[in-house]
GROMACS .gro file of C-alpha atoms in nm:
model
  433
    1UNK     CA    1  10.591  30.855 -11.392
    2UNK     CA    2  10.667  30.515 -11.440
    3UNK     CA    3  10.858  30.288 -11.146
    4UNK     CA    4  10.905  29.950 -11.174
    5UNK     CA    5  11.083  29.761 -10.902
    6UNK     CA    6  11.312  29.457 -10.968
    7UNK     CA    7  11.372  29.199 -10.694
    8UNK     CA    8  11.681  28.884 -10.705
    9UNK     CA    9  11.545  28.661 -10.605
   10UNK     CA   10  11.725  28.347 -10.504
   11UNK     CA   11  11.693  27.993 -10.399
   12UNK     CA   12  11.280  28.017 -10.428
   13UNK     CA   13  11.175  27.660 -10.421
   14UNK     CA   14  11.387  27.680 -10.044
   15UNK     CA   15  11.168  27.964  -9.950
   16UNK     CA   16  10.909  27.789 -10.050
   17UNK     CA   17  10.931  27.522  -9.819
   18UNK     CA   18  10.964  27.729  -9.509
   19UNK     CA   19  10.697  27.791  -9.294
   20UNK     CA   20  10.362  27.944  -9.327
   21UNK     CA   21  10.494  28.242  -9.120
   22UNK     CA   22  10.809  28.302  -9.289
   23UNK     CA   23  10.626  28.315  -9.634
   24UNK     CA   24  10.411  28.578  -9.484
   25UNK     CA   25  10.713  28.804  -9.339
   26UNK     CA   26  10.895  28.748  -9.694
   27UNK     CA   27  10.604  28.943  -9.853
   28UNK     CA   28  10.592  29.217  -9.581
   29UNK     CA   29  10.953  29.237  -9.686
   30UNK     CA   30  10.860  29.318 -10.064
   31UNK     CA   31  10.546  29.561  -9.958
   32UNK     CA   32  10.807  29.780  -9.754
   33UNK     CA   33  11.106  29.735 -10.029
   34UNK     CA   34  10.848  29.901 -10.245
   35UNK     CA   35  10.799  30.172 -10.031
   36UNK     CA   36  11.102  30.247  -9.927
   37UNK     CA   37  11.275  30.291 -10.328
   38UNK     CA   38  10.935  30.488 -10.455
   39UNK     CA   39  11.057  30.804 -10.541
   40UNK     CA   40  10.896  31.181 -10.688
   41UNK     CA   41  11.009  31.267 -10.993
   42UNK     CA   42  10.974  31.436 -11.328
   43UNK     CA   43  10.859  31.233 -11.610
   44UNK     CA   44  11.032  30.863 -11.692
   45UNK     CA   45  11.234  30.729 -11.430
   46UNK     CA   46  11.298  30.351 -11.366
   47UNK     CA   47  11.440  30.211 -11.064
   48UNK     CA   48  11.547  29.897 -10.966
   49UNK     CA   49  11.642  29.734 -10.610
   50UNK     CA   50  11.811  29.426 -10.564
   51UNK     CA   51  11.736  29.275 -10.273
   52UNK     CA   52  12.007  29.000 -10.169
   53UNK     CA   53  11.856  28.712  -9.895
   54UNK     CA   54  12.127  28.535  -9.693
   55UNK     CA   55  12.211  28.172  -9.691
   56UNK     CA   56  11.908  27.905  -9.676
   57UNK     CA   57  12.122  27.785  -9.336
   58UNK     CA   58  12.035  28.139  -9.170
   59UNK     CA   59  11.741  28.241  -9.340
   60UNK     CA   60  11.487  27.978  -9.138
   61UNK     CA   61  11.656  28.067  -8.806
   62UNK     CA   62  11.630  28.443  -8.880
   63UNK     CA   63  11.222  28.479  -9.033
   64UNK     CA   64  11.148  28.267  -8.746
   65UNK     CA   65  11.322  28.467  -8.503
   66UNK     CA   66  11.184  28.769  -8.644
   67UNK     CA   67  10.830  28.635  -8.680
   68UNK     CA   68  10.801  28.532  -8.318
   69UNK     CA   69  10.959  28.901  -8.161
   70UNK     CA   70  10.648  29.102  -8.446
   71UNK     CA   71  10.375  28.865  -8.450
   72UNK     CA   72  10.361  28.554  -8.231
   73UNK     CA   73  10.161  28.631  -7.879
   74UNK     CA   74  10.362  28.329  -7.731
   75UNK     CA   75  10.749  28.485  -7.725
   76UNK     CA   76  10.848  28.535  -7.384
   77UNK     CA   77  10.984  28.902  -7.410
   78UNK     CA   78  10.661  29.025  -7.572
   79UNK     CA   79  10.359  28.824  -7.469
   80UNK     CA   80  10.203  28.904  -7.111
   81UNK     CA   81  10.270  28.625  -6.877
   82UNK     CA   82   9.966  28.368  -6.874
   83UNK     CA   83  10.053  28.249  -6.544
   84UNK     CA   84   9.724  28.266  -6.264
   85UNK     CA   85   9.831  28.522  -5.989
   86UNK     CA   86   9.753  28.410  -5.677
   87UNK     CA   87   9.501  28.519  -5.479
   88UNK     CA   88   9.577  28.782  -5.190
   89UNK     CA   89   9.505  28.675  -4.789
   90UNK     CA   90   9.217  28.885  -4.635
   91UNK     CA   91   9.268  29.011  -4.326
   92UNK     CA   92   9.046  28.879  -4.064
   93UNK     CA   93   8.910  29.227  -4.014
   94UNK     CA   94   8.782  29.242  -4.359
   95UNK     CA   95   8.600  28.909  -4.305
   96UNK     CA   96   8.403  28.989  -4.033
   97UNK     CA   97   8.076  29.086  -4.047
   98UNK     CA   98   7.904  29.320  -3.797
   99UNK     CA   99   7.585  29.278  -3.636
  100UNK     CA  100   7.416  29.592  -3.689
  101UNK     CA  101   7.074  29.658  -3.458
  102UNK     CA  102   7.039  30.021  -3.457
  103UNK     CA  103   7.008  30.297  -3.767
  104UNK     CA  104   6.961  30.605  -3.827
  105UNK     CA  105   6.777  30.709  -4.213
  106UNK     CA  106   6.677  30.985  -4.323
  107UNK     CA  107   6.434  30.950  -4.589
  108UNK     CA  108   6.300  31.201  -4.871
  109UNK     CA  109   6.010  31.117  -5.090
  110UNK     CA  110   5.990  31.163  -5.491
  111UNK     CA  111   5.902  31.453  -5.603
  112UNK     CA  112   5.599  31.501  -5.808
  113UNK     CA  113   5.574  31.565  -6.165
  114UNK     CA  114   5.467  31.909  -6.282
  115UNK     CA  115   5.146  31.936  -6.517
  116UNK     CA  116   5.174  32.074  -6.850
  117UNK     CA  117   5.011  32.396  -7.063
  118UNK     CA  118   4.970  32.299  -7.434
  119UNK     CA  119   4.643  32.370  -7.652
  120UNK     CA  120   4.488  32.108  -7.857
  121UNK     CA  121   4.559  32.205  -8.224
  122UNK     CA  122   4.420  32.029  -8.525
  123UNK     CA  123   4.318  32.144  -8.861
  124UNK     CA  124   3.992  32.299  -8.923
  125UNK     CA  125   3.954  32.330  -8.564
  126UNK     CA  126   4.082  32.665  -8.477
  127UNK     CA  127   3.979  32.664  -8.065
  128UNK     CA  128   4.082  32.369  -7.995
  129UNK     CA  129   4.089  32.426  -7.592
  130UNK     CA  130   4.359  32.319  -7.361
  131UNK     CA  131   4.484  31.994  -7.305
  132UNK     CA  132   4.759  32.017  -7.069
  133UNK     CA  133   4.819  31.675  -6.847
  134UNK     CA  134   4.864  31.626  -6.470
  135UNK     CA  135   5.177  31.513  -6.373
  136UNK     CA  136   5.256  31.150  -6.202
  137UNK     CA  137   5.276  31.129  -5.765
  138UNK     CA  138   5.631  31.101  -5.637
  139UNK     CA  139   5.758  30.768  -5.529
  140UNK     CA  140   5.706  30.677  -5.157
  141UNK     CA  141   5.911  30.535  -4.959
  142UNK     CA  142   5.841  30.201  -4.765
  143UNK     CA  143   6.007  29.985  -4.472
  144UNK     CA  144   5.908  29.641  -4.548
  145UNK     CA  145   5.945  29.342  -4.331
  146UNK     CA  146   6.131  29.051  -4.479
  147UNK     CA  147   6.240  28.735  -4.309
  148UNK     CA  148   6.523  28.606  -4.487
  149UNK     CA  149   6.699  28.961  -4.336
  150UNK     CA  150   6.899  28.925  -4.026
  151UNK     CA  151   7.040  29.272  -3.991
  152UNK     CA  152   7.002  29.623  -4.026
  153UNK     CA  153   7.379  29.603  -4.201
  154UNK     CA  154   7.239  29.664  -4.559
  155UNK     CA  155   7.020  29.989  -4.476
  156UNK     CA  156   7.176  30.288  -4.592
  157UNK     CA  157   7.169  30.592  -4.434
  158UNK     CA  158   6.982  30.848  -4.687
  159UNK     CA  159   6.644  30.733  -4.923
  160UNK     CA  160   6.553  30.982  -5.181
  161UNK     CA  161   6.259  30.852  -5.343
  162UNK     CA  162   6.188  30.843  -5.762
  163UNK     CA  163   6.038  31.207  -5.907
  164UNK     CA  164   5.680  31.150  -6.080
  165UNK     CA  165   5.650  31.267  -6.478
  166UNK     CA  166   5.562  31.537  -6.591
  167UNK     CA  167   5.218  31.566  -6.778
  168UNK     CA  168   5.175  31.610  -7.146
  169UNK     CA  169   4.992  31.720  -7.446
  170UNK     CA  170   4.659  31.567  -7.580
  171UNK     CA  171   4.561  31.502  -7.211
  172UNK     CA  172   4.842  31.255  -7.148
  173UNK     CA  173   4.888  31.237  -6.788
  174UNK     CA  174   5.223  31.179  -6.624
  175UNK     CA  175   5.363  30.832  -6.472
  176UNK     CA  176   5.341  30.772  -6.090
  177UNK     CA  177   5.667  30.680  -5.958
  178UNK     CA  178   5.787  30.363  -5.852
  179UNK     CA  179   5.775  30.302  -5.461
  180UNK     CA  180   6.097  30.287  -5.292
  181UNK     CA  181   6.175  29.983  -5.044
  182UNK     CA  182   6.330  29.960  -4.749
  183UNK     CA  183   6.386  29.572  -4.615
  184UNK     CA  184   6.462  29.531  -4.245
  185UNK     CA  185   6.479  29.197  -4.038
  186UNK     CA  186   6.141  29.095  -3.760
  187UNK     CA  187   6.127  29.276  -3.527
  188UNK     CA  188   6.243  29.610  -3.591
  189UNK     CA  189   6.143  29.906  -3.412
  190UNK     CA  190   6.055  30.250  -3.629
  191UNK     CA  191   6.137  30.565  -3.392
  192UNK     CA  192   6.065  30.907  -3.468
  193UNK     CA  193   6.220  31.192  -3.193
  194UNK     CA  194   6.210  30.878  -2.927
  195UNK     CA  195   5.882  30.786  -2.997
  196UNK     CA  196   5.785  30.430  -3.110
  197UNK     CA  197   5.571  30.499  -3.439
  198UNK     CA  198   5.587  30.151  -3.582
  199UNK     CA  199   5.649  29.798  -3.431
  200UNK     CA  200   5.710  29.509  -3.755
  201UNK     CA  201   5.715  29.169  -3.580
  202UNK     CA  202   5.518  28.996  -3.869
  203UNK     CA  203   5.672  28.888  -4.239
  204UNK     CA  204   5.547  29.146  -4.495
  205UNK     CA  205   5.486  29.445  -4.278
  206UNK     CA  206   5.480  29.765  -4.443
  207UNK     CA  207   5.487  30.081  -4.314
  208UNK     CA  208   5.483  30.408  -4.504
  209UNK     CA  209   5.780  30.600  -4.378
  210UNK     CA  210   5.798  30.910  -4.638
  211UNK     CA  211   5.534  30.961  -4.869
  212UNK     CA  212   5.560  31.132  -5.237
  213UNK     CA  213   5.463  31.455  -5.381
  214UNK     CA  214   5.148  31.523  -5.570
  215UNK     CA  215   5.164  31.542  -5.892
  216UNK     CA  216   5.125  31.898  -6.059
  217UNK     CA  217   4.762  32.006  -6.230
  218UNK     CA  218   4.813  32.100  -6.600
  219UNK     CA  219   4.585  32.378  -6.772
  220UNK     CA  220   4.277  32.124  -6.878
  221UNK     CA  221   4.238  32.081  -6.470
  222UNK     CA  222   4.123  32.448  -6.536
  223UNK     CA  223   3.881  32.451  -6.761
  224UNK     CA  224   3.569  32.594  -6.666
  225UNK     CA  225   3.258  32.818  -6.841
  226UNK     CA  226   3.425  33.140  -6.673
  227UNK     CA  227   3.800  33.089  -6.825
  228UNK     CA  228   3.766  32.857  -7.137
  229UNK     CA  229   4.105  32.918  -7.224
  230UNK     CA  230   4.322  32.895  -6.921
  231UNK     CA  231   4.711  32.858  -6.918
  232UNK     CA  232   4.767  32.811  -6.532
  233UNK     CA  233   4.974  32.490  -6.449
  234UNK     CA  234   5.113  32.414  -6.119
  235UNK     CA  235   5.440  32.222  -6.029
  236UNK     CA  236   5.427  31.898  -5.865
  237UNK     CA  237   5.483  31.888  -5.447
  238UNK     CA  238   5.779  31.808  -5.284
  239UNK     CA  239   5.788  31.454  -5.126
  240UNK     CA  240   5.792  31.437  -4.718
  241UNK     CA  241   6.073  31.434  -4.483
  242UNK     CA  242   6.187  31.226  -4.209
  243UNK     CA  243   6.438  31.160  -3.985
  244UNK     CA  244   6.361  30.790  -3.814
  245UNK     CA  245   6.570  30.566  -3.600
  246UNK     CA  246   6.574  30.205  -3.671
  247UNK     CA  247   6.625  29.930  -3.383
  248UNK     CA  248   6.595  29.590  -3.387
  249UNK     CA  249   6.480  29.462  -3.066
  250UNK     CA  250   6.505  29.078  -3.161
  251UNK     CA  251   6.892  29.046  -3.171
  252UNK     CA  252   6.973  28.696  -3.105
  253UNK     CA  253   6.806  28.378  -2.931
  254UNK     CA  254   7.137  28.377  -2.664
  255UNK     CA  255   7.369  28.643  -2.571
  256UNK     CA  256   7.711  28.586  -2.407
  257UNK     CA  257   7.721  28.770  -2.096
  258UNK     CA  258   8.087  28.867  -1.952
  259UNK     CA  259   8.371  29.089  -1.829
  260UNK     CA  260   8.615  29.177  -2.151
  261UNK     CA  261   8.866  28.884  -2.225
  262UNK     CA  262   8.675  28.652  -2.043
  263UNK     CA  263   8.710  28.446  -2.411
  264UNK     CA  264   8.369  28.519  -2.545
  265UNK     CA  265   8.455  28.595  -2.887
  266UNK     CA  266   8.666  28.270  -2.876
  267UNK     CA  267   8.392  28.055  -2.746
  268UNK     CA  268   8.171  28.192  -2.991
  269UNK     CA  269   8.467  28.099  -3.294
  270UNK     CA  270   8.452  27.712  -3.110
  271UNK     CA  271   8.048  27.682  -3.130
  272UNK     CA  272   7.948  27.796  -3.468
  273UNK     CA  273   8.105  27.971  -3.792
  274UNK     CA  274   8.141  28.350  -3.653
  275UNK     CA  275   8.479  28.499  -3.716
  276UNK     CA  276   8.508  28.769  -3.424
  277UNK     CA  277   8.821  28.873  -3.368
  278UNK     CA  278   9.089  28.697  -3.094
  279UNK     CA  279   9.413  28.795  -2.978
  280UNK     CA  280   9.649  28.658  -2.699
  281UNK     CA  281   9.647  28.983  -2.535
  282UNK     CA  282   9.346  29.121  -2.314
  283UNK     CA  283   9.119  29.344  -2.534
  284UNK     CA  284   8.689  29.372  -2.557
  285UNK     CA  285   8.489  29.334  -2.833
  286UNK     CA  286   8.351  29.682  -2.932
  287UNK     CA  287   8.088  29.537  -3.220
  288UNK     CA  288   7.854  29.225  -3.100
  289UNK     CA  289   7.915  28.949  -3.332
  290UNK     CA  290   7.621  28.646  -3.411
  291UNK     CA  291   7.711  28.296  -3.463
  292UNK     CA  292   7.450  28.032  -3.597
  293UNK     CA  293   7.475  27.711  -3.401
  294UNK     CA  294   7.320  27.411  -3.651
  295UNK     CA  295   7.210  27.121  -3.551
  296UNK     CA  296   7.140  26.795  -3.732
  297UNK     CA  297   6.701  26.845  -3.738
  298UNK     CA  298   6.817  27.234  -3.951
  299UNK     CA  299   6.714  27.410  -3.634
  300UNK     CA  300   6.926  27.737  -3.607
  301UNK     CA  301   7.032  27.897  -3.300
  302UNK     CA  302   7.178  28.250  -3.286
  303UNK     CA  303   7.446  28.322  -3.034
  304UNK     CA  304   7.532  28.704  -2.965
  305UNK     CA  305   7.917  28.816  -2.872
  306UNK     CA  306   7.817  29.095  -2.631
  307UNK     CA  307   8.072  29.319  -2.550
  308UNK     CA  308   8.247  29.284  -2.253
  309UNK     CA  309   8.037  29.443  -1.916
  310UNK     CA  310   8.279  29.668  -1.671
  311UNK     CA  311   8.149  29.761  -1.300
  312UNK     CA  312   7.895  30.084  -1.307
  313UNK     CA  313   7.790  29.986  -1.665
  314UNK     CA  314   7.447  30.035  -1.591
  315UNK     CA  315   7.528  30.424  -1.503
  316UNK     CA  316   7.671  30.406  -1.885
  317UNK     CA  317   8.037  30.410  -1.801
  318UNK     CA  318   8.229  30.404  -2.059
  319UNK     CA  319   7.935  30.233  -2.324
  320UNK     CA  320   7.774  30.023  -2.064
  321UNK     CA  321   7.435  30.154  -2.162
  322UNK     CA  322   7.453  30.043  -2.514
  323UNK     CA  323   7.611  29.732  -2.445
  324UNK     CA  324   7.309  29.618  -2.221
  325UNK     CA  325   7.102  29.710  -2.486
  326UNK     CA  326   7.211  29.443  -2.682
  327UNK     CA  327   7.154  29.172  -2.378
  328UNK     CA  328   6.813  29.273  -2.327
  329UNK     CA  329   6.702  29.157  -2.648
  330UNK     CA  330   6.800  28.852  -2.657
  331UNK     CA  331   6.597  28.541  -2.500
  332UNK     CA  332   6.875  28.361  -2.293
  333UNK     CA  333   7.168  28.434  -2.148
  334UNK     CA  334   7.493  28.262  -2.118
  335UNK     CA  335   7.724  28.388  -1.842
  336UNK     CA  336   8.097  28.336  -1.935
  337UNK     CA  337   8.336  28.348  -1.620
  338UNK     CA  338   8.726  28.339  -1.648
  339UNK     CA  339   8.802  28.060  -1.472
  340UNK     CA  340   9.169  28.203  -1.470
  341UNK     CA  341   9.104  28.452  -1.287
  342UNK     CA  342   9.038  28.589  -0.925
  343UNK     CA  343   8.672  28.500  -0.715
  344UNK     CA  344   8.492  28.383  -1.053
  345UNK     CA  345   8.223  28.367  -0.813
  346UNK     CA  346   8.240  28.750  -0.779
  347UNK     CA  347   8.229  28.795  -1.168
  348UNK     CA  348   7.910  28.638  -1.156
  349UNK     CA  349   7.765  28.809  -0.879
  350UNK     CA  350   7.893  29.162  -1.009
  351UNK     CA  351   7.742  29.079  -1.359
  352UNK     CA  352   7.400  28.969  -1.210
  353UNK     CA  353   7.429  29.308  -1.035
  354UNK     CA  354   7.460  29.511  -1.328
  355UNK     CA  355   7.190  29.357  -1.532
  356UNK     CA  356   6.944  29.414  -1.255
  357UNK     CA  357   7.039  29.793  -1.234
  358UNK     CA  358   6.966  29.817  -1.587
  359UNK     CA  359   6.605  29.650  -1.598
  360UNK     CA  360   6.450  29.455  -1.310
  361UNK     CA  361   6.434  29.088  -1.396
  362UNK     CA  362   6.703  29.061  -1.706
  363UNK     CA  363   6.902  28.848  -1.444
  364UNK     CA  364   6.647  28.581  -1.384
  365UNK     CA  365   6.571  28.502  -1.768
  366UNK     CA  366   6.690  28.152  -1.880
  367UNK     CA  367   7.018  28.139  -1.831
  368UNK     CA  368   7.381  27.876  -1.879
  369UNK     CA  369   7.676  27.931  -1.614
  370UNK     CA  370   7.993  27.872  -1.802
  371UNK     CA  371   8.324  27.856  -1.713
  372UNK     CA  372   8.559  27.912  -1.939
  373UNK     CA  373   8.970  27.849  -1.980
  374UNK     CA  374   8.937  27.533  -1.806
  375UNK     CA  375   9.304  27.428  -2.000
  376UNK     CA  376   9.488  27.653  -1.778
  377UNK     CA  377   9.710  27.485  -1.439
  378UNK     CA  378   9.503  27.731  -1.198
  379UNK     CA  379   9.119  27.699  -1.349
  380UNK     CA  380   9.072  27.384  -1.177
  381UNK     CA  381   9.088  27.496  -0.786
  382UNK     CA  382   8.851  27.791  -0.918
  383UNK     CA  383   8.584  27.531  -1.044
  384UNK     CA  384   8.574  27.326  -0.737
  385UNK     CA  385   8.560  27.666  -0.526
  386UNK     CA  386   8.303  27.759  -0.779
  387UNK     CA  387   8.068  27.499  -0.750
  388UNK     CA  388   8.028  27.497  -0.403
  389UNK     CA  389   7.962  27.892  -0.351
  390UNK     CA  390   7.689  27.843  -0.690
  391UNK     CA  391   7.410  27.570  -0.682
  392UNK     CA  392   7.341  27.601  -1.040
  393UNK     CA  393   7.461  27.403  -1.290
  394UNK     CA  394   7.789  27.512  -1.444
  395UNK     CA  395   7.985  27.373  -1.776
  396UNK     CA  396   8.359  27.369  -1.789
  397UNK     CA  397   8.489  27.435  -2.146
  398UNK     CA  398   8.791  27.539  -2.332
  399UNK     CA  399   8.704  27.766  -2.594
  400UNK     CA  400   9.116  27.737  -2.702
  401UNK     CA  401   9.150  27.296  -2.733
  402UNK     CA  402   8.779  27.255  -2.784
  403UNK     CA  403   8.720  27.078  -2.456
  404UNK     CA  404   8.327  26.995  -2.327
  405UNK     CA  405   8.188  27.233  -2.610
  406UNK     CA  406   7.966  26.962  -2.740
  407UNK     CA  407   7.825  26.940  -2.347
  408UNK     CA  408   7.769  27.364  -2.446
  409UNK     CA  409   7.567  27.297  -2.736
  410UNK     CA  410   7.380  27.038  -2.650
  411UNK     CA  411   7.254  27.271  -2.321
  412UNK     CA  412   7.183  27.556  -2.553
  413UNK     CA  413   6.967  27.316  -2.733
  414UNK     CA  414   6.755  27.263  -2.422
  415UNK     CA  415   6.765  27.629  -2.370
  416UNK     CA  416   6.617  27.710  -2.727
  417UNK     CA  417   6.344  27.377  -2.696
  418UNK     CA  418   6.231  27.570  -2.381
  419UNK     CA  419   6.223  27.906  -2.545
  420UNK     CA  420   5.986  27.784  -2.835
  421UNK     CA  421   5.757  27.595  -2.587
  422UNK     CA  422   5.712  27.900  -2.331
  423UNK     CA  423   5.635  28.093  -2.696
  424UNK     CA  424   5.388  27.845  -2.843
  425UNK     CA  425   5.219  27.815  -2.463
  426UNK     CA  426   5.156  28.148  -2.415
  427UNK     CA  427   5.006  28.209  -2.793
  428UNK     CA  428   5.332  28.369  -2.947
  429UNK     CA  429   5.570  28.325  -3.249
  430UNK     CA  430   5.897  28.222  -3.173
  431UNK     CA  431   6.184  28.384  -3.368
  432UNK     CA  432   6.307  28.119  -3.627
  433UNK     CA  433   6.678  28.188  -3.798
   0.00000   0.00000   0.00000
């Protein structure tokens, strides 16, 4: 079979003037002209197609046209759009981070490797004996004390620690596991059933919390002049298991003490770079929040967003008890009043109340009297009224415009200076954020 194809082809020195891309199109033109007019057939047949190109005037506009819509990446109908899409707004709620104190993990430890059961063969050595490996110890797991951690936020609630390997032939003994870590922040308390197993208040504190399996005993373990050719292997042992309750008894250096929407989480959003969540309507904060207050010599001071107190809190109505669980960690206190409101007098009095029923004492720790919402019409008889039923020191401040908050921080400062000398007096490390 014999096909020969025959193009017209006219006005070629035009063509070849166009573009790079039109030549290239103009021979993808003659590749499928060719395989359009091939044809089966039965011994000699010749074929010829004429191929006819328009005017020179169209044919520039057209392969270009055409070129841009098959190959070009830059033609608006067919390219994807280059354009940056914006990125979308977080909600608030997805920016704030939770203080977590409290965790409960329940831990497994690596299984270990089982041994093996093999025979030494090698040739001209017909009893060669056994030589069956042990298999590796399960990982253990490990609660580790590490500084740079503020929070028990990253602990997960189920470990499962690495399985050991098994043994092999020719002796070869299996690999121990690698140990599984657990970081938590200073001062984290290790319960087990209620019961205080394990107190880390120093950097690089370990304490064993699950450990692994043995490894298995292969069939040389065995060997003796009574059975010289043993095949008994054992598995490895499962790792231990716990069930332990994390706490972390140093929250914060200060805690904000106060009824709900007495405009802690606000004053806490004025003072440092916490993001709790505010609202114009009345609402409590059901996670505490920390803020780090800097100041110019890189001293840190941590600020806790307790939630709001209500009357009988200390016989745990509603979730008074684990609300004042948070305050009695912390070194300080700061009592917020609404200055807005009724008798701020009584708030303070009620909330002095409560912290005594809890645990004798928590009242008369360090402490700041402030009085917050000082920007409304009717805060300003309360503050007068205010100072003359309380002989302590109080600070006015607007956690809303901003007003007196440097007067706040500069009295937490004295508050923190007094914490680390009391600490360093008495022989102790002060907590350092």
């Amino acid at each position: 079979m014999t096909v020969v194809i025959g193009f017209r082809r006219t006005r070629r020195s035009r063509l070849m003037m166009l573009a790079p891309h039109a030549l290239f199109l103009r021979r993808w033109l003659l590749q499928e002209g060719t395989r359009l007019f091939r044809r089966k057939a039965s011994g000699s047949m010749v074929l010829t197609a004429t191929l006819r190109l328009p005017s020179h005037a169209n044919i520039e506009r057209d392969l270009v046209r055409t070129s841009n819509e098959y190959f070009s990446t830059s033609c608006v109908n067919c390219a994807k759009s280059r354009e940056l899409k914006g990125k979308r707004d977080i909600s608030e709620k997805k920016l704030t981070r939770y203080f977590v104190d409290h965790r409960r993990v329940s831990l497994t430890g690596g299984k270990g490797g089982k041994g093996a059961s093999t025979f030494h063969s090698e040739p001209r050595k017909e009893f060669g004996g056994p030589d069956g490996g042990n298999g590796g110890d399960g990982g253990t797991i490990i609660i580790k004390v590490d500084q740079q951690i503020k929070s028990l936020s990253l602990v997960e609630p189920l470990y499962r620690g690495m399985d050991g390997e098994s043994g092999g032939s020719k002796n070869c003994y299996g690999r121990n596991a690698a140990h599984t870590y657990i970081r938590v922040p200073l001062g984290t308390i290790v319960k087990e059933d209620g019961t205080v197993v394990a107190d880390l208040s120093k950097h690089g504190q370990e304490y064993v919390a699950a450990f692994g399996g043995t490894g298995g005993k292969g069939n040389r373990f065995f060997l003796s002049n009574e059975n010289r050719a043993p095949t008994k292997a054992t598995p490895g042992e499962h790792g231990q298991e716990r069930v332990l309750q994390l706490e972390l008894r140093t929250m914060a250096h200060a805690g904000m003490v106060g009824f709900p929407n007495a405009g802690k989480s606000s004053l806490l959003r004025a003072i440092s770079n916490a993001k709790p969540a505010v609202a114009a309507y009345p609402f409590t904060t059901l996670n505490p929040h920390v803020g780090i207050v800097q100041y110019q010599d890189h001293e840190q001071v941590a600020v806790a967003d307790i939630p709001g107190i209500i009357q009988g809190a200390h016989r745990n109505r509603g979730l008074g008890i684990s609300f004042l669980r948070h305050i009695e960690r912390c070194r300080f206190l700061l009592f917020v009043l609404d200055l807005s409101g009724p008798d701020p007098w009584a708030q303070l009095q009620d909330l002095r109340f409560e912290l005594e029923q809890y645990e004798t004492g928590l009242s008369k720790r360090p402490q700041a009297i402030i009085g917050n919402k000082i920007d409304l019409p009717e805060a300003r008889a309360n503050l007068s009224a205010l100072q003359s039923r309380v002989p302590q020191r109080i600070i006015p401040v607007s956690a809303l415009t901003g007003h007196n908050v440097e007067e706040l921080i500069l009295h937490l400062r004295e508050l923190y200076d007094g914490y680390l000398q009391t600490e360093e007096s008495a022989g102790g490390q002060p907590v350092r954020w």
